[in-house]
PDB file of C-alpha atoms in Angstrom:
ATOM      1  CA  MET A   1      37.362 -77.187-105.087  1.00 37.00           C
ATOM      2  CA  LYS A   2      35.672 -74.125-106.582  1.00 37.00           C
ATOM      3  CA  ALA A   3      32.846 -72.163-105.128  1.00 35.00           C
ATOM      4  CA  ILE A   4      30.559 -69.785-106.963  1.00 33.00           C
ATOM      5  CA  LEU A   5      30.636 -66.343-105.407  1.00 36.00           C
ATOM      6  CA  LEU A   6      27.617 -64.178-106.222  1.00 34.00           C
ATOM      7  CA  SER A   7      28.238 -60.555-105.410  1.00 35.00           C
ATOM      8  CA  SER A   8      25.256 -58.229-105.652  1.00 35.00           C
ATOM      9  CA  LEU A   9      26.602 -54.717-105.983  1.00 40.00           C
ATOM     10  CA  ILE A  10      23.613 -52.444-105.489  1.00 35.00           C
ATOM     11  CA  ALA A  11      25.374 -49.126-106.167  1.00 42.00           C
ATOM     12  CA  GLY A  12      26.030 -50.164-109.727  1.00 47.00           C
ATOM     13  CA  GLY A  13      22.752 -51.969-110.064  1.00 40.00           C
ATOM     14  CA  THR A  14      24.476 -55.066-111.379  1.00 47.00           C
ATOM     15  CA  VAL A  15      25.070 -58.605-110.235  1.00 41.00           C
ATOM     16  CA  LEU A  16      28.424 -60.180-110.895  1.00 44.00           C
ATOM     17  CA  ALA A  17      28.936 -63.929-110.900  1.00 41.00           C
ATOM     18  CA  THR A  18      32.581 -64.696-110.140  1.00 46.00           C
ATOM     19  CA  GLN A  19      34.203 -68.078-109.761  1.00 51.00           C
ATOM     20  CA  ALA A  20      36.613 -68.057-106.839  1.00 53.00           C
ATOM     21  CA  ARG A  21      38.667 -70.887-105.391  1.00 66.00           C
ATOM     22  CA  ALA A  22      38.620 -71.491-101.692  1.00 65.00           C
ATOM     23  CA  ASP A  23      42.191 -70.148-101.393  1.00 77.00           C
ATOM     24  CA  GLU A  24      41.384 -66.903-103.229  1.00 87.00           C
ATOM     25  CA  LYS A  25      40.348 -63.563-101.821  1.00 92.00           C
ATOM     26  CA  THR A  26      37.893 -61.126-103.345  1.00 92.00           C
ATOM     27  CA  LEU A  27      38.616 -57.434-103.878  1.00 93.00           C
ATOM     28  CA  SER A  28      35.549 -55.216-104.226  1.00 93.00           C
ATOM     29  CA  GLY A  29      35.166 -51.550-105.040  1.00 94.00           C
ATOM     30  CA  MET A  30      33.490 -48.949-107.207  1.00 94.00           C
ATOM     31  CA  VAL A  31      34.179 -47.527-110.677  1.00 95.00           C
ATOM     32  CA  GLY A  32      32.856 -44.222-111.942  1.00 94.00           C
ATOM     33  CA  TYR A  33      33.718 -41.886-114.791  1.00 93.00           C
ATOM     34  CA  SER A  34      34.270 -38.154-114.994  1.00 88.00           C
ATOM     35  CA  ASP A  35      31.180 -36.966-116.886  1.00 89.00           C
ATOM     36  CA  LYS A  36      27.502 -37.820-117.166  1.00 86.00           C
ATOM     37  CA  ALA A  37      27.460 -38.945-120.792  1.00 89.00           C
ATOM     38  CA  PRO A  38      25.465 -42.155-121.330  1.00 91.00           C
ATOM     39  CA  LEU A  39      27.522 -45.216-122.185  1.00 93.00           C
ATOM     40  CA  PRO A  40      26.932 -47.218-125.373  1.00 93.00           C
ATOM     41  CA  ALA A  41      24.757 -50.297-124.878  1.00 92.00           C
ATOM     42  CA  ASP A  42      27.700 -52.605-125.634  1.00 94.00           C
ATOM     43  CA  ALA A  43      30.189 -50.888-123.304  1.00 95.00           C
ATOM     44  CA  LEU A  44      32.154 -53.043-120.857  1.00 96.00           C
ATOM     45  CA  VAL A  45      33.933 -52.133-117.627  1.00 96.00           C
ATOM     46  CA  SER A  46      37.286 -53.823-117.006  1.00 95.00           C
ATOM     47  CA  VAL A  47      39.176 -53.770-113.681  1.00 95.00           C
ATOM     48  CA  SER A  48      42.505 -55.489-113.047  1.00 93.00           C
ATOM     49  CA  LEU A  49      44.949 -55.978-110.187  1.00 94.00           C
ATOM     50  CA  ASP A  50      48.499 -56.020-111.568  1.00 91.00           C
ATOM     51  CA  ASP A  51      52.014 -56.614-110.304  1.00 91.00           C
ATOM     52  CA  VAL A  52      53.946 -53.626-111.715  1.00 85.00           C
ATOM     53  CA  SER A  53      57.302 -54.378-110.060  1.00 82.00           C
ATOM     54  CA  LEU A  54      59.322 -55.597-113.035  1.00 74.00           C
ATOM     55  CA  ALA A  55      61.170 -52.836-114.861  1.00 65.00           C
ATOM     56  CA  ASP A  56      61.954 -54.968-117.898  1.00 61.00           C
ATOM     57  CA  ALA A  57      58.525 -56.490-118.592  1.00 66.00           C
ATOM     58  CA  PRO A  58      54.853 -55.526-118.872  1.00 72.00           C
ATOM     59  CA  ALA A  59      52.683 -55.695-115.775  1.00 80.00           C
ATOM     60  CA  ILE A  60      51.661 -59.154-114.537  1.00 87.00           C
ATOM     61  CA  PRO A  61      47.884 -59.503-113.984  1.00 90.00           C
ATOM     62  CA  LEU A  62      46.866 -61.148-110.699  1.00 93.00           C
ATOM     63  CA  GLY A  63      43.142 -60.738-111.108  1.00 94.00           C
ATOM     64  CA  LYS A  64      40.693 -59.240-113.570  1.00 94.00           C
ATOM     65  CA  THR A  65      36.971 -58.745-113.968  1.00 95.00           C
ATOM     66  CA  GLU A  66      34.960 -57.460-116.919  1.00 95.00           C
ATOM     67  CA  PHE A  67      31.242 -56.753-116.931  1.00 95.00           C
ATOM     68  CA  ALA A  68      28.471 -54.794-118.601  1.00 95.00           C
ATOM     69  CA  PRO A  69      27.485 -51.768-116.498  1.00 93.00           C
ATOM     70  CA  VAL A  70      23.862 -51.566-115.415  1.00 86.00           C
ATOM     71  CA  SER A  71      21.981 -48.538-114.116  1.00 83.00           C
ATOM     72  CA  ARG A  72      23.836 -45.358-113.138  1.00 88.00           C
ATOM     73  CA  GLN A  73      27.441 -44.941-112.083  1.00 92.00           C
ATOM     74  CA  PRO A  74      29.328 -45.662-109.942  1.00 94.00           C
ATOM     75  CA  PHE A  75      29.439 -49.348-110.798  1.00 95.00           C
ATOM     76  CA  GLY A  76      30.345 -51.999-108.285  1.00 95.00           C
ATOM     77  CA  TYR A  77      32.996 -54.581-109.133  1.00 95.00           C
ATOM     78  CA  SER A  78      34.449 -57.690-107.551  1.00 94.00           C
ATOM     79  CA  LEU A  79      37.558 -59.593-108.637  1.00 93.00           C
ATOM     80  CA  ALA A  80      39.280 -62.670-107.250  1.00 94.00           C
ATOM     81  CA  TYR A  81      43.028 -62.935-106.665  1.00 94.00           C
ATOM     82  CA  ASP A  82      45.432 -65.351-105.017  1.00 93.00           C
ATOM     83  CA  PRO A  83      46.933 -63.739-101.864  1.00 93.00           C
ATOM     84  CA  ALA A  84      49.839 -66.196-102.040  1.00 92.00           C
ATOM     85  CA  LYS A  85      51.065 -64.268-105.093  1.00 92.00           C
ATOM     86  CA  ILE A  86      51.441 -61.029-103.112  1.00 93.00           C
ATOM     87  CA  VAL A  87      55.176 -60.644-102.478  1.00 92.00           C
ATOM     88  CA  ALA A  88      56.792 -58.285 -99.976  1.00 91.00           C
ATOM     89  CA  GLY A  89      58.615 -55.491-101.765  1.00 88.00           C
ATOM     90  CA  HIS A  90      56.585 -55.798-104.984  1.00 90.00           C
ATOM     91  CA  ARG A  91      54.320 -52.999-106.212  1.00 88.00           C
ATOM     92  CA  TYR A  92      50.645 -53.691-106.973  1.00 91.00           C
ATOM     93  CA  ALA A  93      48.270 -51.433-108.876  1.00 89.00           C
ATOM     94  CA  LEU A  94      44.574 -51.261-109.676  1.00 91.00           C
ATOM     95  CA  HIS A  95      43.645 -50.220-113.210  1.00 89.00           C
ATOM     96  CA  ALA A  96      40.253 -49.820-114.832  1.00 92.00           C
ATOM     97  CA  ASP A  97      38.800 -48.782-118.154  1.00 91.00           C
ATOM     98  CA  ILE A  98      35.517 -48.648-120.044  1.00 93.00           C
ATOM     99  CA  HIS A  99      35.636 -49.806-123.641  1.00 91.00           C
ATOM    100  CA  VAL A 100      33.617 -50.950-126.611  1.00 90.00           C
ATOM    101  CA  ALA A 101      35.427 -53.791-128.387  1.00 84.00           C
ATOM    102  CA  ASP A 102      39.008 -52.461-128.856  1.00 74.00           C
ATOM    103  CA  LYS A 103      38.062 -48.789-128.485  1.00 80.00           C
ATOM    104  CA  LEU A 104      38.788 -47.196-125.117  1.00 82.00           C
ATOM    105  CA  LEU A 105      36.253 -44.660-123.877  1.00 87.00           C
ATOM    106  CA  TYR A 106      37.479 -44.004-120.325  1.00 89.00           C
ATOM    107  CA  THR A 107      40.604 -45.053-118.445  1.00 86.00           C
ATOM    108  CA  SER A 108      42.412 -44.608-115.125  1.00 84.00           C
ATOM    109  CA  THR A 109      44.396 -41.390-114.786  1.00 75.00           C
ATOM    110  CA  ILE A 110      45.671 -42.008-111.256  1.00 74.00           C
ATOM    111  CA  ALA A 111      47.822 -45.039-110.572  1.00 70.00           C
ATOM    112  CA  ASN A 112      46.610 -46.491-107.270  1.00 79.00           C
ATOM    113  CA  VAL A 113      49.754 -48.334-106.181  1.00 82.00           C
ATOM    114  CA  ALA A 114      50.649 -50.143-102.948  1.00 85.00           C
ATOM    115  CA  MET A 115      53.908 -51.731-101.823  1.00 87.00           C
ATOM    116  CA  GLY A 116      53.752 -55.342-100.696  1.00 89.00           C
ATOM    117  CA  ARG A 117      49.959 -55.510-100.529  1.00 91.00           C
ATOM    118  CA  VAL A 118      46.742 -54.916-102.396  1.00 90.00           C
ATOM    119  CA  PRO A 119      45.912 -51.188-102.712  1.00 89.00           C
ATOM    120  CA  ALA A 120      43.537 -50.024 -99.996  1.00 85.00           C
ATOM    121  CA  GLY A 121      41.772 -47.499-102.197  1.00 83.00           C
ATOM    122  CA  THR A 122      39.392 -49.464-104.412  1.00 90.00           C
ATOM    123  CA  THR A 123      37.250 -46.586-105.723  1.00 92.00           C
ATOM    124  CA  LEU A 124      38.403 -45.624-109.212  1.00 92.00           C
ATOM    125  CA  THR A 125      37.329 -42.550-111.190  1.00 92.00           C
ATOM    126  CA  LEU A 126      38.032 -42.805-114.909  1.00 91.00           C
ATOM    127  CA  GLN A 127      38.700 -39.976-117.349  1.00 86.00           C
ATOM    128  CA  ARG A 128      37.463 -39.780-120.933  1.00 84.00           C
ATOM    129  CA  VAL A 129      40.077 -40.780-123.501  1.00 78.00           C
ATOM    130  CA  ALA A 130      40.760 -37.618-125.477  1.00 68.00           C
ATOM    131  CA  SER A 131      42.623 -39.196-128.360  1.00 66.00           C
ATOM    132  CA  GLN A 132      44.064 -42.514-129.419  1.00 73.00           C
ATOM    133  CA  ILE A 133      47.403 -43.313-131.002  1.00 87.00           C
ATOM    134  CA  PRO A 134      47.663 -45.085-134.382  1.00 90.00           C
ATOM    135  CA  ALA A 135      46.922 -48.797-134.186  1.00 87.00           C
ATOM    136  CA  GLU A 136      50.353 -49.605-135.669  1.00 91.00           C
ATOM    137  CA  LEU A 137      52.019 -48.300-132.503  1.00 94.00           C
ATOM    138  CA  VAL A 138      49.933 -50.219-129.975  1.00 91.00           C
ATOM    139  CA  GLY A 139      51.900 -53.030-128.350  1.00 91.00           C
ATOM    140  CA  VAL A 140      55.215 -53.770-126.697  1.00 93.00           C
ATOM    141  CA  TRP A 141      58.402 -52.746-128.492  1.00 96.00           C
ATOM    142  CA  THR A 142      61.984 -53.793-127.736  1.00 95.00           C
ATOM    143  CA  ILE A 143      64.529 -50.998-128.089  1.00 97.00           C
ATOM    144  CA  THR A 144      67.333 -52.182-130.379  1.00 97.00           C
ATOM    145  CA  HIS A 145      69.207 -48.922-131.050  1.00 97.00           C
ATOM    146  CA  ILE A 146      69.594 -45.523-129.423  1.00 97.00           C
ATOM    147  CA  GLY A 147      70.656 -43.392-132.348  1.00 97.00           C
ATOM    148  CA  LYS A 148      73.229 -45.552-134.118  1.00 96.00           C
ATOM    149  CA  THR A 149      74.312 -47.301-130.908  1.00 96.00           C
ATOM    150  CA  PRO A 150      72.939 -50.831-130.370  1.00 96.00           C
ATOM    151  CA  ALA A 151      71.136 -51.401-127.084  1.00 95.00           C
ATOM    152  CA  ALA A 152      73.072 -53.673-124.748  1.00 92.00           C
ATOM    153  CA  ALA A 153      71.906 -57.271-125.077  1.00 88.00           C
ATOM    154  CA  ASP A 154      72.116 -57.801-121.306  1.00 87.00           C
ATOM    155  CA  VAL A 155      70.254 -54.570-120.453  1.00 88.00           C
ATOM    156  CA  PRO A 156      66.527 -55.052-121.219  1.00 85.00           C
ATOM    157  CA  ALA A 157      64.837 -51.970-122.666  1.00 93.00           C
ATOM    158  CA  PHE A 158      61.313 -51.695-124.042  1.00 95.00           C
ATOM    159  CA  LEU A 159      58.399 -49.299-124.534  1.00 96.00           C
ATOM    160  CA  ALA A 160      54.734 -50.331-124.343  1.00 93.00           C
ATOM    161  CA  PHE A 161      51.904 -48.215-125.769  1.00 92.00           C
ATOM    162  CA  ARG A 162      48.188 -48.556-125.044  1.00 86.00           C
ATOM    163  CA  PRO A 163      45.591 -47.335-127.530  1.00 82.00           C
ATOM    164  CA  ASP A 164      44.771 -44.368-125.263  1.00 80.00           C
ATOM    165  CA  GLY A 165      48.390 -43.174-125.299  1.00 86.00           C
ATOM    166  CA  ALA A 166      49.421 -44.614-121.944  1.00 86.00           C
ATOM    167  CA  LEU A 167      53.125 -45.455-121.833  1.00 90.00           C
ATOM    168  CA  SER A 168      55.175 -47.847-119.733  1.00 90.00           C
ATOM    169  CA  GLY A 169      58.609 -49.339-120.164  1.00 92.00           C
ATOM    170  CA  THR A 170      62.235 -49.084-119.155  1.00 92.00           C
ATOM    171  CA  GLY A 171      65.444 -47.776-120.610  1.00 92.00           C
ATOM    172  CA  GLY A 172      67.447 -50.341-118.665  1.00 90.00           C
ATOM    173  CA  CYS A 173      67.077 -49.543-114.973  1.00 89.00           C
ATOM    174  CA  ASN A 174      63.910 -47.846-113.729  1.00 88.00           C
ATOM    175  CA  ARG A 175      60.332 -48.470-114.782  1.00 86.00           C
ATOM    176  CA  MET A 176      58.840 -45.422-116.522  1.00 88.00           C
ATOM    177  CA  MET A 177      55.189 -44.403-116.738  1.00 85.00           C
ATOM    178  CA  GLY A 178      53.613 -41.586-118.700  1.00 87.00           C
ATOM    179  CA  ARG A 179      51.678 -40.659-121.817  1.00 85.00           C
ATOM    180  CA  VAL A 180      52.346 -40.044-125.495  1.00 91.00           C
ATOM    181  CA  THR A 181      50.462 -38.110-128.157  1.00 88.00           C
ATOM    182  CA  SER A 182      50.339 -38.663-131.894  1.00 90.00           C
ATOM    183  CA  ALA A 183      48.643 -36.934-134.825  1.00 85.00           C
ATOM    184  CA  GLY A 184      49.304 -38.684-138.110  1.00 88.00           C
ATOM    185  CA  HIS A 185      53.027 -39.378-138.077  1.00 94.00           C
ATOM    186  CA  ARG A 186      53.760 -36.617-135.586  1.00 94.00           C
ATOM    187  CA  PHE A 187      54.665 -37.980-132.164  1.00 95.00           C
ATOM    188  CA  SER A 188      55.758 -36.726-128.763  1.00 93.00           C
ATOM    189  CA  PHE A 189      56.479 -38.220-125.364  1.00 92.00           C
ATOM    190  CA  GLY A 190      54.748 -36.378-122.531  1.00 84.00           C
ATOM    191  CA  PRO A 191      56.092 -35.994-118.990  1.00 78.00           C
ATOM    192  CA  THR A 192      57.064 -39.330-117.471  1.00 82.00           C
ATOM    193  CA  ALA A 193      57.380 -40.596-113.925  1.00 79.00           C
ATOM    194  CA  SER A 194      59.704 -43.416-112.924  1.00 78.00           C
ATOM    195  CA  THR A 195      60.868 -45.534-110.043  1.00 78.00           C
ATOM    196  CA  ARG A 196      64.107 -44.477-108.372  1.00 74.00           C
ATOM    197  CA  MET A 197      66.266 -47.559-108.273  1.00 77.00           C
ATOM    198  CA  ALA A 198      69.978 -46.856-108.165  1.00 76.00           C
ATOM    199  CA  CYS A 199      71.677 -48.626-111.060  1.00 83.00           C
ATOM    200  CA  SER A 200      75.314 -48.366-112.001  1.00 78.00           C
ATOM    201  CA  GLY A 201      77.343 -48.854-115.162  1.00 85.00           C
ATOM    202  CA  PRO A 202      75.678 -49.784-118.483  1.00 88.00           C
ATOM    203  CA  ARG A 203      72.111 -49.848-117.178  1.00 90.00           C
ATOM    204  CA  MET A 204      72.120 -46.236-116.013  1.00 91.00           C
ATOM    205  CA  ASP A 205      74.116 -45.035-119.016  1.00 93.00           C
ATOM    206  CA  GLN A 206      71.657 -46.636-121.430  1.00 94.00           C
ATOM    207  CA  GLU A 207      68.626 -45.337-119.555  1.00 93.00           C
ATOM    208  CA  THR A 208      69.997 -41.791-119.670  1.00 93.00           C
ATOM    209  CA  ALA A 209      70.560 -42.130-123.430  1.00 96.00           C
ATOM    210  CA  VAL A 210      67.003 -43.448-123.964  1.00 96.00           C
ATOM    211  CA  GLU A 211      65.480 -40.579-121.983  1.00 94.00           C
ATOM    212  CA  LYS A 212      67.497 -38.030-123.964  1.00 96.00           C
ATOM    213  CA  ALA A 213      66.397 -39.629-127.250  1.00 97.00           C
ATOM    214  CA  MET A 214      62.736 -39.585-126.176  1.00 96.00           C
ATOM    215  CA  GLN A 215      62.923 -35.831-125.633  1.00 95.00           C
ATOM    216  CA  ALA A 216      64.104 -35.341-129.233  1.00 96.00           C
ATOM    217  CA  VAL A 217      61.325 -37.397-130.901  1.00 97.00           C
ATOM    218  CA  VAL A 218      58.932 -35.507-133.200  1.00 96.00           C
ATOM    219  CA  SER A 219      57.755 -38.233-135.611  1.00 97.00           C
ATOM    220  CA  TRP A 220      57.576 -41.964-136.289  1.00 97.00           C
ATOM    221  CA  LYS A 221      57.713 -44.316-139.266  1.00 96.00           C
ATOM    222  CA  MET A 222      57.417 -48.049-139.797  1.00 95.00           C
ATOM    223  CA  ASP A 223      59.753 -50.285-141.789  1.00 94.00           C
ATOM    224  CA  GLY A 224      58.220 -53.761-141.705  1.00 89.00           C
ATOM    225  CA  ASP A 225      58.011 -54.702-138.029  1.00 90.00           C
ATOM    226  CA  THR A 226      60.615 -52.065-137.106  1.00 96.00           C
ATOM    227  CA  LEU A 227      59.530 -48.766-135.581  1.00 97.00           C
ATOM    228  CA  HIS A 228      61.703 -45.663-135.958  1.00 98.00           C
ATOM    229  CA  PHE A 229      61.277 -42.562-133.805  1.00 98.00           C
ATOM    230  CA  GLU A 230      62.879 -39.588-135.536  1.00 97.00           C
ATOM    231  CA  ASP A 231      64.043 -36.132-134.520  1.00 96.00           C
ATOM    232  CA  ALA A 232      63.346 -32.825-136.257  1.00 96.00           C
ATOM    233  CA  HIS A 233      66.083 -33.554-138.828  1.00 96.00           C
ATOM    234  CA  GLY A 234      64.609 -36.931-139.787  1.00 96.00           C
ATOM    235  CA  ALA A 235      67.343 -38.909-138.036  1.00 96.00           C
ATOM    236  CA  SER A 236      66.325 -42.084-136.197  1.00 97.00           C
ATOM    237  CA  VAL A 237      66.970 -41.535-132.488  1.00 97.00           C
ATOM    238  CA  LEU A 238      65.229 -44.725-131.278  1.00 98.00           C
ATOM    239  CA  THR A 239      64.784 -47.983-133.185  1.00 98.00           C
ATOM    240  CA  LEU A 240      62.427 -50.660-131.869  1.00 97.00           C
ATOM    241  CA  VAL A 241      61.081 -54.028-132.999  1.00 97.00           C
ATOM    242  CA  ALA A 242      57.667 -55.435-132.138  1.00 93.00           C
ATOM    243  CA  ARG A 243      57.641 -57.858-129.220  1.00 85.00           C
ATOM    244  CA  HIS A 244      53.869 -58.451-129.044  1.00 57.00           C
ATOM    245  CA  THR A 245      51.158 -57.637-131.543  1.00 44.00           C
ATOM    246  CA  SER A 246      48.248 -57.934-129.125  1.00 40.00           C
ATOM    247  CA  GLN A 247      47.144 -55.071-126.936  1.00 41.00           C
ATOM    248  CA  PRO A 248      49.446 -54.855-123.906  1.00 41.00           C
ATOM    249  CA  ARG A 249      48.421 -54.308-120.348  1.00 39.00           C
ATOM    250  CA  PRO A 250      51.174 -52.002-119.116  1.00 42.00           C
ATOM    251  CA  ALA A 251      51.312 -50.644-115.660  1.00 40.00           C
ATOM    252  CA  PRO A 252      48.931 -47.743-115.146  1.00 39.00           C
ATOM    253  CA  ALA A 253      50.825 -45.027-116.960  1.00 39.00           C
ATOM    254  CA  MET A 254      49.639 -41.792-115.494  1.00 37.00           C
ATOM    255  CA  PRO A 255      51.252 -38.510-114.454  1.00 34.00           C
ATOM    256  CA  VAL A 256      49.808 -38.765-110.934  1.00 39.00           C
ATOM    257  CA  MET A 257      50.600 -41.618-108.583  1.00 41.00           C
ATOM    258  CA  LYS A 258      49.250 -42.545-105.156  1.00 41.00           C
ATOM    259  CA  MET A 259      51.777 -44.768-103.396  1.00 39.00           C
ATOM    260  CA  GLN A 260      50.696 -46.641-100.291  1.00 39.00           C
ATOM    261  CA  SER A 261      53.102 -48.363 -97.958  1.00 36.00           C
ATOM    262  CA  GLY A 262      52.423 -51.391 -95.844  1.00 39.00           C
ATOM    263  CA  ARG A 263      52.971 -55.085 -95.397  1.00 37.00           C
ATOM    264  CA  SER A 264      51.279 -58.023 -97.018  1.00 35.00           C
ATOM    265  CA  LYS A 265      48.331 -59.289 -95.131  1.00 37.00           C
TER     266      LYS A 265
END
């Protein structure tokens, strides 16, 4: 049985109509952005609650809301999620952005993450997107080779790029988060943060090799659906093939993280 939940969020001056099942909970909060520039008339605010626990896969959305902002910021939001899907030991993150069609205007720069429960901090301040990476790079890419060495078939490794340059992925063990920059075919990986799982054998060896290769990347080129990251000598240090062509929703990939501990409620 479904009930219609009408949430009037006066701070944002907007009314959201959200369908929520009787067994769902509602998470409410506020979204603002870093400057006072007026938003385009067709701008939309998107907020999602994601499970970011899996190192070898993109984040799993548990709830999402999208709405047209009304009046002045901050904007109120409300999203429904199933509390039965909250698992002890998993990491959950809130992410938000403001966009027009496929163009990002503002996005989260702090990953609000909690262990085993929904993040307590539900107020999100978004930063203006300074630059966007080429559309050809946006998506999820499976790493097939590190240099000339094939990636291990039983050690998942991938990189996911958002249009705003947010990065997530894994070299085989830990989940990495960070940012990338690109101008034309020039490319560089910025500082990354990662989980600290202790892996042994091939997983850790491959991850170390991927991280070393990322540090050497200065450019990229496409060959069909294959992406090559090259070093200063033009040698391919990472080879990847497209896994998804649609825009991914990676874990919030920011240089600053707020980790909260606690138990599921």
